[in-house]
Tab-separated table of C-alpha atoms and ligand atoms in Angstrom:
chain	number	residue	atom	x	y	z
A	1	UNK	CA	150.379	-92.005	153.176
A	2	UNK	CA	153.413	-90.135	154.370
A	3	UNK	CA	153.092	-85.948	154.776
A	4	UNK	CA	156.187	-84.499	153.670
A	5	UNK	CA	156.983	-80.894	153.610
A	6	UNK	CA	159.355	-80.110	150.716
A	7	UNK	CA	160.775	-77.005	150.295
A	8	UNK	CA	162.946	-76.507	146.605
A	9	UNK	CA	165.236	-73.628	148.010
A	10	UNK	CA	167.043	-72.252	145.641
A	11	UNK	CA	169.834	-72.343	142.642
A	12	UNK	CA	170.074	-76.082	141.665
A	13	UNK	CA	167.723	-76.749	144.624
A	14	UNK	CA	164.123	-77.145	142.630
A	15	UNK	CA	166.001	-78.863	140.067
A	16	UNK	CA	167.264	-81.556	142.658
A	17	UNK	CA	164.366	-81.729	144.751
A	18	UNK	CA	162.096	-81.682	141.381
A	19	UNK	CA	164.641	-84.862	140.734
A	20	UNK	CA	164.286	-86.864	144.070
A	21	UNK	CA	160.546	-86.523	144.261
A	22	UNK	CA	159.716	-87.730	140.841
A	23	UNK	CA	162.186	-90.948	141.731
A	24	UNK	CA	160.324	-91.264	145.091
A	25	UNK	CA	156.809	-90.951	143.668
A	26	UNK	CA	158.001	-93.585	140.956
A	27	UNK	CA	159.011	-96.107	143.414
A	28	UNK	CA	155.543	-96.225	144.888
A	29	UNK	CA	155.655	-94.894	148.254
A	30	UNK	CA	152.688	-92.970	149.082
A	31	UNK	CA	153.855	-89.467	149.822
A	32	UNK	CA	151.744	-86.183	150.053
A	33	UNK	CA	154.048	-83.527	149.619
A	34	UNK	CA	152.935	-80.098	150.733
A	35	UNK	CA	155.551	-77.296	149.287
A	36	UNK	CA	156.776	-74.506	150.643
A	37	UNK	CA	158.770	-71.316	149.563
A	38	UNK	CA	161.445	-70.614	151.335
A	39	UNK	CA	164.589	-68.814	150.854
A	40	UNK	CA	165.512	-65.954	148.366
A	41	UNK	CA	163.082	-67.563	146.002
A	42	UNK	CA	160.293	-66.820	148.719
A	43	UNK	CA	161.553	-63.231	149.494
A	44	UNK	CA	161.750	-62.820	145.146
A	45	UNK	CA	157.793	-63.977	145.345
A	46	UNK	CA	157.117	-61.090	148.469
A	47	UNK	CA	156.827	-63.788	150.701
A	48	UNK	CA	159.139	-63.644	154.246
A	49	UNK	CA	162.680	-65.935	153.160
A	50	UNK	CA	161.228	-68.061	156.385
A	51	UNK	CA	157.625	-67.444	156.894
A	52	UNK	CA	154.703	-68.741	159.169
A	53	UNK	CA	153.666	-71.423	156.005
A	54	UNK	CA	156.943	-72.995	156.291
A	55	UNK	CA	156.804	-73.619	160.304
A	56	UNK	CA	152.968	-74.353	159.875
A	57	UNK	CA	153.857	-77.174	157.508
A	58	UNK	CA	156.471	-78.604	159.074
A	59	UNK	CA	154.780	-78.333	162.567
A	60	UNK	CA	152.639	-80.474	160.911
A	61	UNK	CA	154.066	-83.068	159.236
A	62	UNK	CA	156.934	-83.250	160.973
A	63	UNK	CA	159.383	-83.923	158.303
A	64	UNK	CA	160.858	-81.971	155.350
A	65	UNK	CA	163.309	-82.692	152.428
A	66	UNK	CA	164.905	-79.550	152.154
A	67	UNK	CA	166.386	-77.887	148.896
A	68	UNK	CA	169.567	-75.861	149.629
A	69	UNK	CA	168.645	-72.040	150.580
A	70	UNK	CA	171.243	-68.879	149.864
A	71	UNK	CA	172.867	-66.547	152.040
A	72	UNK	CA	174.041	-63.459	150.411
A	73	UNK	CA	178.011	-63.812	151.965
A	74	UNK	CA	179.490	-61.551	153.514
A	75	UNK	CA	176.459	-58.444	153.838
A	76	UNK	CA	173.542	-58.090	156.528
A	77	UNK	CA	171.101	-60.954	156.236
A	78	UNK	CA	168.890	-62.021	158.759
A	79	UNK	CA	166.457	-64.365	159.317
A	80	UNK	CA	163.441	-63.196	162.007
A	81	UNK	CA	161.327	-65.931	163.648
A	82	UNK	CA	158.035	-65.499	165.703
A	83	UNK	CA	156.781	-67.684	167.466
A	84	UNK	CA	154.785	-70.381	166.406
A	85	UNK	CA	153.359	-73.645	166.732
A	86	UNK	CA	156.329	-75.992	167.461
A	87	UNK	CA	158.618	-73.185	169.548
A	88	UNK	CA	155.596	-71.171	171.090
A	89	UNK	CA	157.708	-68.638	173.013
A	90	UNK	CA	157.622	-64.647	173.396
A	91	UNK	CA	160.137	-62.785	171.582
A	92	UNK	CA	160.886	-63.059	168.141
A	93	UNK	CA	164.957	-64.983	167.461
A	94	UNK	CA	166.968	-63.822	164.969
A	95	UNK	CA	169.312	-66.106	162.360
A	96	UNK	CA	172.397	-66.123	159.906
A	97	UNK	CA	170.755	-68.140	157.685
A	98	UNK	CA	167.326	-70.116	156.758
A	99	UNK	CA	168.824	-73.435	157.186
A	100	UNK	CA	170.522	-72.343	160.926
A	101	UNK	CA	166.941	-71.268	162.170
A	102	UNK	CA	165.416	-74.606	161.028
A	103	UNK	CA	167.673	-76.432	162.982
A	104	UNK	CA	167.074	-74.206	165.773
A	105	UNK	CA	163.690	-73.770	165.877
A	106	UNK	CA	162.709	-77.166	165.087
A	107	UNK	CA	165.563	-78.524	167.631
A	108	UNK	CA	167.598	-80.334	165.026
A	109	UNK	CA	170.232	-81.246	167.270
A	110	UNK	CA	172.457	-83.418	165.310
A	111	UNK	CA	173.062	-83.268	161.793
A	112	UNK	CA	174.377	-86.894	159.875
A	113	UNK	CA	176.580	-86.939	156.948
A	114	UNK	CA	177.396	-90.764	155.586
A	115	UNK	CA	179.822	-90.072	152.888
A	116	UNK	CA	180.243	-93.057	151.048
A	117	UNK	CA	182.418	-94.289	148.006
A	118	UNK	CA	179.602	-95.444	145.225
A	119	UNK	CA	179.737	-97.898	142.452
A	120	UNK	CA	181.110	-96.805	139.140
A	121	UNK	CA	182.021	-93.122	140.728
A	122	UNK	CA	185.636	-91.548	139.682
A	123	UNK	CA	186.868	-90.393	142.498
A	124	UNK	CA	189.972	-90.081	144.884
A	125	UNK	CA	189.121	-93.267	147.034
A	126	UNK	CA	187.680	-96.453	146.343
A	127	UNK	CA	186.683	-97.376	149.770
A	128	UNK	CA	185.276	-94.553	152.329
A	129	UNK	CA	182.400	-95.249	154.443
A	130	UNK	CA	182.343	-93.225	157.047
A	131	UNK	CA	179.345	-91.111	158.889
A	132	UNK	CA	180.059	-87.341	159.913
A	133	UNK	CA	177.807	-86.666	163.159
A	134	UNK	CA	177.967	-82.592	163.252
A	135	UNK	CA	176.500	-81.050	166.371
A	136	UNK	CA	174.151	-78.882	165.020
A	137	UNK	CA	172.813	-76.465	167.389
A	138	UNK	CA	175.367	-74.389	168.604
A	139	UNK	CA	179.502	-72.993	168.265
A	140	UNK	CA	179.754	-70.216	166.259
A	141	UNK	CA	176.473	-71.046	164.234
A	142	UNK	CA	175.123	-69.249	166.894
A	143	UNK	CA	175.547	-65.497	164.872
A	144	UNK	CA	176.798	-63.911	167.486
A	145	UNK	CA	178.693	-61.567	165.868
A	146	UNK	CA	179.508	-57.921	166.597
A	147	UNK	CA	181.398	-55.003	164.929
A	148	UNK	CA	183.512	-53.972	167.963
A	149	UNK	CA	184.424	-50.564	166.319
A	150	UNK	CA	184.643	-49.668	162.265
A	151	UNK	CA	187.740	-52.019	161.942
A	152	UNK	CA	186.836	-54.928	164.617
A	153	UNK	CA	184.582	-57.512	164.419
A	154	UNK	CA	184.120	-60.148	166.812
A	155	UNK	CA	181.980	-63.216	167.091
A	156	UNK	CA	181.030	-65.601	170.329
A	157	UNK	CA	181.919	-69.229	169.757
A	158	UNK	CA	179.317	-70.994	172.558
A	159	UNK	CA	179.914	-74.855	173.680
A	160	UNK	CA	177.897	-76.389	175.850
A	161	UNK	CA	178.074	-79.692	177.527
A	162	UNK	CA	173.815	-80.700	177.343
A	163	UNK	CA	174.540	-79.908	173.106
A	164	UNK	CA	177.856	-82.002	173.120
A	165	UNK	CA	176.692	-85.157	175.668
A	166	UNK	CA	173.277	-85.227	173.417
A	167	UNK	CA	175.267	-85.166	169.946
A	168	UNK	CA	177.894	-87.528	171.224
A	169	UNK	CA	175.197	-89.712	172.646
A	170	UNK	CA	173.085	-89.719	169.471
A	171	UNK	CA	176.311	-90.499	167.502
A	172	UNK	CA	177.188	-93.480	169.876
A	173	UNK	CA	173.671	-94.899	169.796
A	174	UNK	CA	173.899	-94.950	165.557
A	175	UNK	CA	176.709	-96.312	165.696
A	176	UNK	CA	175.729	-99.113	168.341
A	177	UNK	CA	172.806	-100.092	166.193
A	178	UNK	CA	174.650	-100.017	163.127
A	179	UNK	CA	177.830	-102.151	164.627
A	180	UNK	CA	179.677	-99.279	163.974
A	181	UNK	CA	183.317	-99.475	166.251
A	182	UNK	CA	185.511	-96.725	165.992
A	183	UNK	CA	184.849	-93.038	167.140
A	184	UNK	CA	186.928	-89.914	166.455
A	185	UNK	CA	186.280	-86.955	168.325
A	186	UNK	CA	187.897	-83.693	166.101
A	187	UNK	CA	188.939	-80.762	167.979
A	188	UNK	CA	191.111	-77.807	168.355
A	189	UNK	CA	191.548	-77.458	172.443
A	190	UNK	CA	195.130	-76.727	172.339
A	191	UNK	CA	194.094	-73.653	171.449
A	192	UNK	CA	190.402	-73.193	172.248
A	193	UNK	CA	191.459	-74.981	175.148
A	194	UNK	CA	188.189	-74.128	177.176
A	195	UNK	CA	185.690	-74.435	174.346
A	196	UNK	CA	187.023	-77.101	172.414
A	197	UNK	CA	188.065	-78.489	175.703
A	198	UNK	CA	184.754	-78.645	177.294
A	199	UNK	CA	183.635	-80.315	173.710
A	200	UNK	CA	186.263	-82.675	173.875
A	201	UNK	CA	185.591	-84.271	177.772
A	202	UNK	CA	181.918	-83.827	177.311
A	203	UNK	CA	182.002	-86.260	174.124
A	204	UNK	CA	184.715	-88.459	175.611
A	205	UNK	CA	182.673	-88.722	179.256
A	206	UNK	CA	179.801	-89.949	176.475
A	207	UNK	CA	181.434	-92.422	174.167
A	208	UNK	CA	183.264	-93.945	177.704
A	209	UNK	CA	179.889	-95.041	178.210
A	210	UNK	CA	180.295	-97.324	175.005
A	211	UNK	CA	183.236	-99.957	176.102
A	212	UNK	CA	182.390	-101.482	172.275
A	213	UNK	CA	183.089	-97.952	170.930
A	214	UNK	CA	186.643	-97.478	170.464
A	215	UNK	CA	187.295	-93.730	171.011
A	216	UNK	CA	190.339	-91.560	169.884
A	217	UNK	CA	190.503	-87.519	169.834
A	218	UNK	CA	191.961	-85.654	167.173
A	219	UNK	CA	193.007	-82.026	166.592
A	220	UNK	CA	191.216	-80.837	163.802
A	221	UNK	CA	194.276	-79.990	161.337
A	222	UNK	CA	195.440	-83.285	161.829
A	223	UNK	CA	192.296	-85.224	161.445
A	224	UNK	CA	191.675	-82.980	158.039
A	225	UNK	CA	195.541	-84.348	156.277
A	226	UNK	CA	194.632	-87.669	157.803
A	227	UNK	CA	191.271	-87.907	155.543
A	228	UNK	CA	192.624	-86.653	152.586
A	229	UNK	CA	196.066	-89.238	153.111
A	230	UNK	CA	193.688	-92.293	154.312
A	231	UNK	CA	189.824	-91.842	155.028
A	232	UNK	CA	189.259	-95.896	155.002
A	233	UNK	CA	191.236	-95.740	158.206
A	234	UNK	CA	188.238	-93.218	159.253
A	235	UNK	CA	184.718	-94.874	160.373
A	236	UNK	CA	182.746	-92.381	162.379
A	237	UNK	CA	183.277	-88.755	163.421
A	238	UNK	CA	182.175	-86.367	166.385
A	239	UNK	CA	182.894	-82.627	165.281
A	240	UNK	CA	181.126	-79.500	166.482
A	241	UNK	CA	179.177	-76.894	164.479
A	242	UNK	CA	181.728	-75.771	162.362
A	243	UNK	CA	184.520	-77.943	161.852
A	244	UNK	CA	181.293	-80.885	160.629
A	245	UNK	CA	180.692	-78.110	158.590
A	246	UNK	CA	183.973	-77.754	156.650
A	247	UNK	CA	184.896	-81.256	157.413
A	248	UNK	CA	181.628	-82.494	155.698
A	249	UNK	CA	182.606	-80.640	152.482
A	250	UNK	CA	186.503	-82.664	152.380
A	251	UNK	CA	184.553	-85.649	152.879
A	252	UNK	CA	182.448	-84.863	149.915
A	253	UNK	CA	185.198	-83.910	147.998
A	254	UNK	CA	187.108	-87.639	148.773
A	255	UNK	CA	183.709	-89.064	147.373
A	256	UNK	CA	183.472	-87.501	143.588
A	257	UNK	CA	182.185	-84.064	144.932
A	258	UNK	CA	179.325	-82.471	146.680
A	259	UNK	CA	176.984	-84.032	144.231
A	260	UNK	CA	177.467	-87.050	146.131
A	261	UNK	CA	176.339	-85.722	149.739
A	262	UNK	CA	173.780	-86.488	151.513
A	263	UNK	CA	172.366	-85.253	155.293
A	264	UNK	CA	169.649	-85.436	157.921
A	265	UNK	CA	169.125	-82.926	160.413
A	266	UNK	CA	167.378	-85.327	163.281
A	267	UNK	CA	165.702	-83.779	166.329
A	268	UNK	CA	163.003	-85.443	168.684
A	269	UNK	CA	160.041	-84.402	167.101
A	270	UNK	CA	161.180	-83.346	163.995
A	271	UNK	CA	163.456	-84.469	161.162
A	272	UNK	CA	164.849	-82.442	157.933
A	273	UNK	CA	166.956	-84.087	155.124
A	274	UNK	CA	169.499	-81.737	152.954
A	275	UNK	CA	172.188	-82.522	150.849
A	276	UNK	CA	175.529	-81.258	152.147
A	277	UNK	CA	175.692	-78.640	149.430
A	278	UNK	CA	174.564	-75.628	148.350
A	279	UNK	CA	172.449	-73.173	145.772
A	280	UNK	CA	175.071	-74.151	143.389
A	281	UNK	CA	174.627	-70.956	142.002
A	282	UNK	CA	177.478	-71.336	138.754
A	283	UNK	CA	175.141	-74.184	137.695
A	284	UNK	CA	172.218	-73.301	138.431
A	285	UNK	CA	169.231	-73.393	135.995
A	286	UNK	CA	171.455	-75.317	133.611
A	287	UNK	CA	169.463	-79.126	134.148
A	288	UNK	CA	173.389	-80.101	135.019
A	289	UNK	CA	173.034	-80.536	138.641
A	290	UNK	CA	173.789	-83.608	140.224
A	291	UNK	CA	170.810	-85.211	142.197
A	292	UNK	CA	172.156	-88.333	143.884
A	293	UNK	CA	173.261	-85.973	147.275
A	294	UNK	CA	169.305	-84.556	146.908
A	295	UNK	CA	167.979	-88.424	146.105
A	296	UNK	CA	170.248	-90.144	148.696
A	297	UNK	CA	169.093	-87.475	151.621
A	298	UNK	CA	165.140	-88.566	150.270
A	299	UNK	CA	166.290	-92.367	150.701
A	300	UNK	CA	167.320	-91.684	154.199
A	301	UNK	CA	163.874	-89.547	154.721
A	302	UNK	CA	161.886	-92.725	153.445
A	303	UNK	CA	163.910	-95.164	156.210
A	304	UNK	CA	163.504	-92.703	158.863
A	305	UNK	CA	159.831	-93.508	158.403
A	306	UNK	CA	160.150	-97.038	157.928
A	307	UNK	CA	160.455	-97.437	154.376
A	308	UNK	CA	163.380	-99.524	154.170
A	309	UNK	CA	162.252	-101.661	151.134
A	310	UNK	CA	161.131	-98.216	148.768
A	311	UNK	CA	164.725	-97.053	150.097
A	312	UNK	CA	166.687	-99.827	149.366
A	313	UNK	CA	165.009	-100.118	146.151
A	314	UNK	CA	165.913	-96.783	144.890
A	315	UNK	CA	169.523	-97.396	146.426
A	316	UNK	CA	169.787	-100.084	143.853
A	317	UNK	CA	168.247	-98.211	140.769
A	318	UNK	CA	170.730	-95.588	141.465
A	319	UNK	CA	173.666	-97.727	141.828
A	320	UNK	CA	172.481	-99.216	138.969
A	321	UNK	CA	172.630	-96.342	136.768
A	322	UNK	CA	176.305	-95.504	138.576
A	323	UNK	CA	177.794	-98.886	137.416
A	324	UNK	CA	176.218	-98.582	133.814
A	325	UNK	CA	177.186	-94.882	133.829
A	326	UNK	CA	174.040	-94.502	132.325
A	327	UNK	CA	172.668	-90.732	131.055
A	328	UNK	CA	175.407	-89.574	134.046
A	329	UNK	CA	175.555	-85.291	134.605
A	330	UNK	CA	178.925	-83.562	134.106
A	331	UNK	CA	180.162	-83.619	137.277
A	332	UNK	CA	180.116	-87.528	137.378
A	333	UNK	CA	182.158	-87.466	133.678
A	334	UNK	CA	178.558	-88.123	131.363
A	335	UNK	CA	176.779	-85.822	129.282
A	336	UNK	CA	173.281	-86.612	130.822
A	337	UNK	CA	171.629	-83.988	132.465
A	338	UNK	CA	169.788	-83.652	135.718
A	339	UNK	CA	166.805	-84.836	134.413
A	340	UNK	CA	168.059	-87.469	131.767
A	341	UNK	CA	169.775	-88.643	135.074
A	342	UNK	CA	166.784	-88.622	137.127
A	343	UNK	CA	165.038	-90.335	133.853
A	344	UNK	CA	167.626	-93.068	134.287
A	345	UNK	CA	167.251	-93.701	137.515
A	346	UNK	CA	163.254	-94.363	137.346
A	347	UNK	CA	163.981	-96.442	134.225
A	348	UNK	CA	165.945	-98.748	136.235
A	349	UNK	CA	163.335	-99.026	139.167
A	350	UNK	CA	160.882	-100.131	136.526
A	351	UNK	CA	163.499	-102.892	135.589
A	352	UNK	CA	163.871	-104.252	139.089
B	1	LIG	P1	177.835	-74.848	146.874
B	1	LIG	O1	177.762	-76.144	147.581
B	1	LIG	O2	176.547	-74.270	146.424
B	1	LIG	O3	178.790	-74.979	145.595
B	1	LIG	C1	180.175	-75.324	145.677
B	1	LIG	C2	180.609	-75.969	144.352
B	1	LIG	O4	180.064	-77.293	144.258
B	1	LIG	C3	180.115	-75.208	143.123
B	1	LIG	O5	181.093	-75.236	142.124
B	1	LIG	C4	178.903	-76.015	142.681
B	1	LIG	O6	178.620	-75.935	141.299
B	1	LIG	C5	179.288	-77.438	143.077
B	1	LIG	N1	178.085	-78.235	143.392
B	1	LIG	C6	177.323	-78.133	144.518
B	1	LIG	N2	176.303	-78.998	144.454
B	1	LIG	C7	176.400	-79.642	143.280
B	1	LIG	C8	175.613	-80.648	142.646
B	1	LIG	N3	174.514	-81.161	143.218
B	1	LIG	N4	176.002	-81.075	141.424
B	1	LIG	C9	177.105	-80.595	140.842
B	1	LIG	N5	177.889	-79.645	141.393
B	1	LIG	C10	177.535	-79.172	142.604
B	1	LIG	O7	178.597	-73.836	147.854
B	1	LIG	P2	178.717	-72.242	147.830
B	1	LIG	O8	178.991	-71.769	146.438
B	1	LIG	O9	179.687	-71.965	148.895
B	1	LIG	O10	177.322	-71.673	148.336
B	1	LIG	C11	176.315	-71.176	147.467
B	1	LIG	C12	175.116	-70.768	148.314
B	1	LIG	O11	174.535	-71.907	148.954
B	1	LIG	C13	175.415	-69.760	149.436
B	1	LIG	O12	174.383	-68.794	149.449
B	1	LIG	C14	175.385	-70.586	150.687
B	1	LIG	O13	175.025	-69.838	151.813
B	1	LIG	C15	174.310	-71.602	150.327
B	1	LIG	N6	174.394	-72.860	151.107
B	1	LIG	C16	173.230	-73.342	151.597
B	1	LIG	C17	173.220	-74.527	152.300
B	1	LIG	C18	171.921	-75.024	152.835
B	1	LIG	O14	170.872	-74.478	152.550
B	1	LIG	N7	171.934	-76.082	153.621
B	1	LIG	C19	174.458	-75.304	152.509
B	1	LIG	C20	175.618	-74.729	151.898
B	1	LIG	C21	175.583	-73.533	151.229
């Protein structure tokens, strides 16, 4: 029996989550899933938007599939941690956003994007496969962000090369064990020439390392028209905090659309799985949402713990349902909603 924390978030995320459980509880894995509030829906409830529960549970089980979580934009919001049973240290740290102090806290140091083109999907391209490997701990993610008088503001972009050798490593090792060949390293340090820089030659002094890994770098403008011009020519990428970040949502977009995004957030001890998008707040409550991102972020969750057959047998349900374009939502051109979807998709497991 597998412990895994879920937490629904909030928008589309209970509908999504609601989605990928019931398709992982159909395929027969055993999974005891303890939820969690956390988010605006937990502050809406009275409860902290990131409270002890949360860390207690995951501290526990070690892994979570995660439901997006909202950040009002562009007002005050912070998220306050104490200490507690996996980061037992004095002072309280403080957070732009509930998914930033997971990461943090639980030492999610890399965060893995596949974006891959799927069976019977419209989109742009026919043939991307490629795996975004977003260092996830530091850059501008950080928060550190100041008013400098009424008019100024100013925030602290922080590289460092332990955060940049361990993502690059991590990326080099997946790809290694996945016969994966060709490495680009996105940057901007003709500009940022000492933070981008010290990104860049960190990551390159890494992937050197690989003589099977062929390495390129790329300035992130460039690398961006490349993707959208040819992304088959792409196969894996290296990108810090925020350029993964906005690169991840391109990617998406070359792939039929943030419905289609998956992610892990992968640390030593502790592993979290979100799709690449958000609260979806437009849609919303609707049972419109698309939950192959949600489901294919729970497929990677079941192989992380050695469930390769449950996960490959969902793969196939799903791709299944793709192909036959069968009860499909909105966003994928049907008029099947999250739930018919999800329906569909645990009708076809039955038939394998
Ligand atoms: P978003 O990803 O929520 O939405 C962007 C667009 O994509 C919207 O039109 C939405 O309807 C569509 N979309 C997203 N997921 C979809 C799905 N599964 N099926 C169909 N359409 C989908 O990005 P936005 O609007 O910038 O952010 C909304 C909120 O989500 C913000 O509060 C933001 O901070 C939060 N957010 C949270 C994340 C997390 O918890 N990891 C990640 C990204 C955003």
């Amino acid at each position: 029996m597998h412990q895994v924390t879920l937490l629904p978030g909030d928008g589309i995320g209970p509908e999504v989550t609601a989605a990928a459980r019931a398709i992982v509880d159909a395929c027969g894995v055993a999974v005891a899933w303890d939820v969690q509030r956390a988010g605006l829906a937990a502050q809406d409830a009275g409860l902290p938007p990131l409270g002890p529960a949360v860390f207690d549970s995951i501290g526990r089980t070690g892994l979570a599939l995660k439901g997006p979580t909202g950040t009002p934009f562009g007002t005050p919001y912070r998220i306050e941690v104490a200490a507690h049973r996996a980061k037992p240290v004095a002072e309280p740290r403080v957070y732009p956003s509930v998914a930033i102090a997971l990461r943090k806290e639980f030492d999610l140091y890399i965060n893995v994007r596949p974006v891959r083109s799927l069976p019977g999907v419209a989109a742009r391209y026919r043939d991307v496969d490629l795996i975004i490997f977003r260092e996830n701990s530091e850059d501008l993610y950080l928060g550190r962000e100041r008013m400098v008088d009424a008019d100024t503001a100013e925030a602290v972009k922080t590289i460092t090369r332990g955060a940049t050798e361990r993502a690059a490593r991590f990326a080099c090792e997946t790809m290694q064990r996945q016969g994966r060949k060709k490495l680009a390293i996105g940057h901007k340090s003709n500009v940022l020439k000492l933070t981008d820089g010290l990104f860049l030659n960190s990551a390159r002094a890494i992937a050197e390392q690989y003589p099977q890994i062929e390495t390129r770098d790329r300035v992130i403008d460039a690398l961006c028209m490349e993707l959208v011009l040819a992304p088959e020519r792409y196969d894996c990428l290296l990108l810090a905090n925020l350029y993964g970040d906005i690169v991840s949502d391109l990617c998406a977009g070359l792939v039929g659309g943030l419905g289609m995004a998956p992610g892990a957030n992968i640390g030593e001890k502790y592993a979290i799985f979100e799709a690449v998008h958000g609260t979806a707040p437009d849609i919303a409550g609707r049972d419109i949402a698309n939950p192959v991102a949600m489901l294919l972020s729970a497929t990677a969750l079941l192989r992380h713990v050695g469930e390769f057959g449950a996960a490959g047998r969902i793969e196939r349900a799903l791709f299944d349902v793709l192909e036959r374009r069968d009860r499909l939502t909105p966003d994928l051109g049907g008029s099947g909603g999250t739930r018919a979807m999800t329906q569909a998709i645990i009708d076809a497991l039955g038939a394998d």
